[in-house]
Short mmCIF file of C-alpha atoms and ligand atoms in Angstrom, two decimals:
data_model
loop_
_atom_site.label_atom_id
_atom_site.label_comp_id
_atom_site.label_asym_id
_atom_site.label_seq_id
_atom_site.Cartn_x
_atom_site.Cartn_y
_atom_site.Cartn_z
CA MET A 1 122.13 -104.31 128.46
CA GLY A 2 119.88 -103.03 131.25
CA PRO A 3 119.00 -104.87 134.51
CA ALA A 4 115.73 -106.13 133.09
CA GLY A 5 117.54 -107.69 130.12
CA ARG A 6 120.10 -109.32 132.41
CA CYS A 7 117.39 -110.94 134.61
CA LEU A 8 115.60 -112.18 131.52
CA LEU A 9 118.83 -113.89 130.42
CA CYS A 10 119.30 -115.36 133.98
CA GLY A 11 115.79 -116.72 133.91
CA LEU A 12 116.42 -118.45 130.61
CA LEU A 13 119.64 -120.05 131.93
CA LEU A 14 117.80 -121.24 135.07
CA VAL A 15 115.12 -122.95 133.03
CA ALA A 16 117.74 -124.62 130.81
CA LEU A 17 119.82 -125.92 133.75
CA GLY A 18 116.76 -127.19 135.59
CA GLY A 19 115.91 -129.26 132.59
CA MET A 20 119.36 -130.90 132.92
CA GLY A 21 118.64 -132.40 136.45
CA MET A 22 120.44 -129.85 138.56
CA ALA A 23 117.46 -127.95 139.82
CA GLY A 24 117.02 -130.03 143.01
CA GLU A 25 120.46 -129.22 144.44
CA ASP A 26 119.89 -125.55 145.12
CA PRO A 27 117.06 -123.72 146.83
CA GLN A 28 114.77 -121.59 144.79
CA PRO A 29 116.62 -118.39 143.98
CA ASP A 30 115.50 -115.10 145.49
CA PRO A 31 113.20 -113.64 142.89
CA LYS A 32 114.56 -110.25 143.78
CA ALA A 33 118.17 -111.23 143.00
CA PRO A 34 118.15 -114.33 140.99
CA CYS A 35 121.31 -113.50 139.07
CA ALA A 36 123.38 -112.59 142.12
CA ASN A 37 122.46 -115.80 143.79
CA TRP A 38 123.13 -117.77 140.70
CA MET A 39 126.45 -116.25 139.80
CA GLY A 40 127.60 -116.53 143.38
CA GLY A 41 129.62 -113.25 143.59
CA ALA A 42 128.87 -110.41 146.01
CA PRO A 43 127.19 -107.52 144.41
CA GLY A 44 129.51 -104.62 143.61
CA TYR A 45 129.18 -101.14 144.84
CA PRO A 46 127.25 -98.77 142.76
CA GLY A 47 129.44 -96.79 140.43
CA HIS A 48 130.16 -93.12 140.85
CA ASN A 49 127.85 -90.67 139.30
CA GLY A 50 128.81 -89.90 135.77
CA LEU A 51 129.93 -86.48 134.62
CA PRO A 52 127.10 -84.11 133.82
CA GLY A 53 125.94 -84.47 130.30
CA ARG A 54 126.40 -81.80 127.75
CA ASP A 55 123.73 -79.19 127.37
CA GLY A 56 120.86 -80.29 125.24
CA LYS A 57 119.77 -78.54 122.12
CA ASP A 58 117.72 -75.36 122.53
CA GLY A 59 114.08 -76.05 122.99
CA ARG A 60 111.48 -74.79 120.64
CA ASP A 61 109.94 -71.39 121.22
CA GLY A 62 107.21 -71.40 123.79
CA GLU A 63 103.66 -70.32 123.14
CA LYS A 64 102.92 -66.62 123.09
CA GLY A 65 102.40 -65.29 126.60
CA GLU A 66 99.42 -63.34 127.85
CA LYS A 67 99.31 -59.61 127.31
CA GLY A 68 101.02 -57.72 130.13
CA GLU A 69 99.44 -55.00 132.21
CA GLN A 70 99.46 -51.44 130.95
CA GLY A 71 102.59 -49.55 131.93
CA GLU A 72 102.60 -46.33 133.96
CA LYS A 73 101.98 -43.03 132.23
CA GLY A 74 105.17 -41.53 130.83
CA ALA A 75 106.60 -38.13 131.83
CA LYS A 76 105.31 -35.00 130.08
CA GLY A 77 107.18 -34.28 126.87
CA ASP A 78 108.87 -31.01 125.87
CA SER A 79 106.67 -28.30 124.36
CA GLY A 80 106.64 -28.31 120.55
CA GLN A 81 107.61 -25.48 118.17
CA ILE A 82 105.16 -22.67 117.38
CA GLY A 83 103.10 -23.59 114.31
CA SER A 84 102.70 -21.33 111.28
CA GLN A 85 99.74 -18.92 111.17
CA GLY A 86 96.50 -20.43 109.92
CA ALA A 87 94.40 -19.13 107.04
CA GLU A 88 92.09 -16.17 107.65
CA GLY A 89 88.75 -17.24 109.05
CA PRO A 90 85.32 -16.31 107.64
CA ARG A 91 83.82 -12.92 108.38
CA GLY A 92 82.11 -12.78 111.77
CA PHE A 93 78.53 -11.84 112.50
CA PRO A 94 77.75 -8.11 112.74
CA GLY A 95 78.05 -6.70 116.20
CA THR A 96 75.19 -5.31 118.21
CA PRO A 97 74.25 -1.70 117.47
CA GLY A 98 76.01 0.88 119.57
CA ILE A 99 74.33 3.19 122.04
CA MET A 100 72.63 6.19 120.53
CA GLY A 101 74.83 9.26 120.60
CA MET A 102 74.04 12.47 122.40
CA LYS A 103 71.81 15.02 120.80
CA GLY A 104 73.75 17.40 118.60
CA GLU A 105 73.83 21.14 118.94
CA LYS A 106 71.27 23.15 117.18
CA GLY A 107 72.36 24.04 113.66
CA GLU A 108 72.52 27.60 112.44
CA GLY A 109 71.73 27.54 108.74
CA ALA A 110 68.45 25.69 109.01
CA PHE A 111 66.87 28.53 110.96
CA ILE A 112 68.90 31.61 110.17
CA HIS A 113 69.39 31.20 106.44
CA ARG A 114 65.83 30.96 105.23
CA SER A 115 64.61 32.91 102.29
CA ALA A 116 61.70 32.01 100.05
CA PHE A 117 58.63 33.57 98.53
CA SER A 118 55.76 32.63 96.25
CA VAL A 119 53.32 35.23 94.96
CA GLY A 120 50.75 35.74 92.21
CA LEU A 121 48.95 38.35 90.15
CA THR A 122 45.45 39.53 91.01
CA GLY A 123 44.59 41.01 87.62
CA ARG A 124 46.01 42.34 84.42
CA VAL A 125 49.43 43.95 84.50
CA PRO A 126 48.62 47.61 83.96
CA HIS A 127 52.03 49.11 83.36
CA PRO A 128 54.94 47.95 81.25
CA ASN A 129 58.55 48.84 82.01
CA VAL A 130 58.03 48.84 85.73
CA PRO A 131 58.30 45.90 88.16
CA ILE A 132 55.22 43.66 88.03
CA LEU A 133 53.42 43.90 91.32
CA PHE A 134 52.43 40.47 92.58
CA SER A 135 50.09 41.05 95.48
CA LYS A 136 48.55 37.60 95.90
CA VAL A 137 50.82 36.07 98.54
CA PHE A 138 51.16 32.27 98.78
CA TYR A 139 54.24 32.43 100.99
CA ASN A 140 56.43 35.30 102.14
CA GLU A 141 57.43 34.39 105.69
CA GLN A 142 60.69 36.34 105.74
CA GLN A 143 59.17 39.32 103.91
CA HIS A 144 62.12 39.32 101.53
CA TYR A 145 59.66 39.96 98.73
CA ASP A 146 58.26 43.47 98.98
CA VAL A 147 54.57 43.45 97.97
CA SER A 148 54.66 47.25 97.70
CA THR A 149 57.49 47.39 95.14
CA GLY A 150 57.26 43.93 93.54
CA LYS A 151 60.95 43.28 94.19
CA PHE A 152 62.72 40.49 96.02
CA ARG A 153 65.58 41.84 98.12
CA CYS A 154 68.42 39.50 99.08
CA SER A 155 69.16 39.20 102.78
CA VAL A 156 71.21 35.98 102.72
CA PRO A 157 74.04 35.93 100.16
CA GLY A 158 74.05 32.73 98.15
CA MET A 159 72.54 30.85 95.25
CA TYR A 160 68.87 31.46 94.48
CA TYR A 161 66.32 29.79 92.26
CA PHE A 162 63.64 31.95 90.60
CA ALA A 163 60.72 30.85 88.43
CA TYR A 164 57.62 32.35 86.94
CA HIS A 165 54.53 30.97 85.19
CA LEU A 166 52.41 33.68 83.62
CA THR A 167 49.06 33.50 81.86
CA VAL A 168 49.04 35.41 78.57
CA TYR A 169 45.75 36.62 77.17
CA LEU A 170 44.60 38.96 74.41
CA SER A 171 48.05 40.05 73.29
CA ASP A 172 51.70 39.02 73.10
CA ALA A 173 53.81 39.15 76.20
CA LYS A 174 57.50 39.95 76.59
CA ILE A 175 58.74 39.40 80.11
CA SER A 176 62.18 39.89 81.58
CA LEU A 177 63.64 38.92 84.93
CA TYR A 178 65.76 41.69 86.29
CA LYS A 179 68.66 41.63 88.65
CA GLN A 180 69.77 45.05 89.81
CA ASP A 181 68.43 47.07 86.85
CA ARG A 182 69.69 44.57 84.34
CA ALA A 183 67.49 42.09 82.49
CA VAL A 184 69.06 38.62 82.74
CA LEU A 185 66.24 36.39 81.47
CA PHE A 186 63.79 36.94 78.60
CA THR A 187 60.54 35.24 77.66
CA TYR A 188 58.39 35.99 74.65
CA ASP A 189 54.91 34.56 74.20
CA GLN A 190 53.19 35.15 70.88
CA PHE A 191 49.52 35.14 71.68
CA GLN A 192 47.21 32.99 69.55
CA PRO A 193 43.68 34.45 69.06
CA ASN A 194 40.92 32.61 70.91
CA ASN A 195 43.51 31.04 73.17
CA VAL A 196 45.01 31.36 76.61
CA ASP A 197 48.79 31.03 76.67
CA GLN A 198 51.38 30.58 79.37
CA ALA A 199 54.82 32.09 79.49
CA SER A 200 57.35 30.67 81.90
CA GLY A 201 60.99 30.82 82.79
CA SER A 202 63.41 29.88 85.57
CA VAL A 203 66.98 30.69 86.49
CA LEU A 204 69.66 30.22 89.13
CA LEU A 205 71.36 33.41 90.28
CA HIS A 206 73.96 34.26 92.85
CA LEU A 207 72.94 37.24 94.92
CA ASN A 208 74.83 39.41 97.34
CA ALA A 209 73.09 41.01 100.26
CA GLY A 210 70.94 43.92 99.16
CA GLU A 211 70.65 42.91 95.50
CA GLU A 212 67.13 42.87 94.09
CA VAL A 213 65.28 40.65 91.60
CA TRP A 214 61.95 41.26 89.93
CA LEU A 215 59.86 40.68 86.79
CA GLN A 216 59.02 43.36 84.28
CA VAL A 217 57.15 43.59 80.99
CA TYR A 218 59.18 45.26 78.33
CA GLY A 219 58.26 46.72 74.97
CA GLU A 220 55.19 48.68 73.97
CA GLY A 221 51.97 48.57 75.93
CA ALA A 222 50.41 46.61 73.04
CA ASN A 223 52.62 43.66 73.96
CA ASN A 224 51.43 43.55 77.52
CA GLY A 225 49.35 40.36 77.57
CA VAL A 226 50.26 39.22 81.10
CA TYR A 227 46.99 38.30 82.72
CA ALA A 228 45.37 36.66 85.75
CA ASP A 229 41.90 36.12 87.14
CA ASN A 230 40.40 34.02 89.89
CA ILE A 231 40.96 30.79 88.02
CA ASN A 232 44.02 31.58 85.85
CA ASP A 233 47.00 32.43 87.98
CA SER A 234 50.26 34.09 87.05
CA THR A 235 52.94 33.36 89.63
CA PHE A 236 56.44 34.36 90.60
CA MET A 237 58.59 32.56 93.15
CA GLY A 238 62.13 32.27 94.43
CA PHE A 239 64.10 30.63 97.23
CA LEU A 240 67.58 30.31 98.63
CA LEU A 241 69.13 27.16 97.22
CA TYR A 242 72.15 27.39 99.55
CA PRO A 243 73.93 30.25 101.29
CA ASP A 244 77.53 31.28 100.76
CA LEU A 245 79.93 29.32 102.97
CA ASP A 246 81.35 32.39 104.71
CA VAL A 247 77.94 33.48 105.98
CA HIS A 248 77.57 33.25 109.76
C1 LIG B 301 40.47 30.89 82.89
O1 LIG B 301 40.40 29.47 82.88
C2 LIG B 301 39.11 28.96 82.67
C3 LIG B 301 39.17 27.48 82.75
O2 LIG B 301 39.58 27.06 84.00
C4 LIG B 301 38.56 29.38 81.36
O3 LIG B 301 37.24 28.92 81.19
C5 LIG B 301 38.56 30.88 81.26
O4 LIG B 301 38.17 31.29 80.01
C6 LIG B 301 39.93 31.41 81.57
N1 LIG B 301 39.96 32.87 81.53
C7 LIG B 301 40.20 33.49 80.39
C8 LIG B 301 40.23 34.97 80.51
O5 LIG B 301 40.36 32.92 79.40
#
């Protein structure tokens, strides 16, 4: 029973005794210590402090605290291992054009190894079995065709192209292309009456220096129909296709 409970009990006893005619004999009790005065004994000394109590149960978890400040930056880590090679990338853009190179040296073949001619007839071929004399010159810069003999004479060994387109009139025409006294190409035009024919042929020949090429009508004079006038040409031409490699 606590002090408050004890005083309440003392109060009740005081009221009960007062009702029994004893209240006048004693002064009013000190309201601050009614019991001590009533019971008559001297108050005791306060007791010694008790032993500390046992630890209480753990409290409940507190509320979540505020977020702390950001920590300092950590030390630099070790370098990692070398990664594997990546896939090949797409093709890059084309580079800028390079600087123009220096001018090359002057070539030899373009100027030294030139050989070409183009000639025509100026009238009827008068004589069979001799070189046809083409005296109408379209081109003969190198003079490798001899207008006095009707023969082309090779100056640059190599491959040559020869062609002829002859008008045939009044009679048949048999024409051969000769190389060094040997006929290598033959053309026969059978003339049709009241007509104007053309006989033509072409050939590639390799020539050595000094070898000659020409056209010639063969057979009897009756077969000599090779013809030309101002407006019906008969032509013969040839040119060096390419020289031999060992020519310098
Ligand atoms: C030559 O050709 C012309 C046409 O261009 C023709 O009229 C004439 O008859 C020809 N010459 C001969 C001899 O046929």
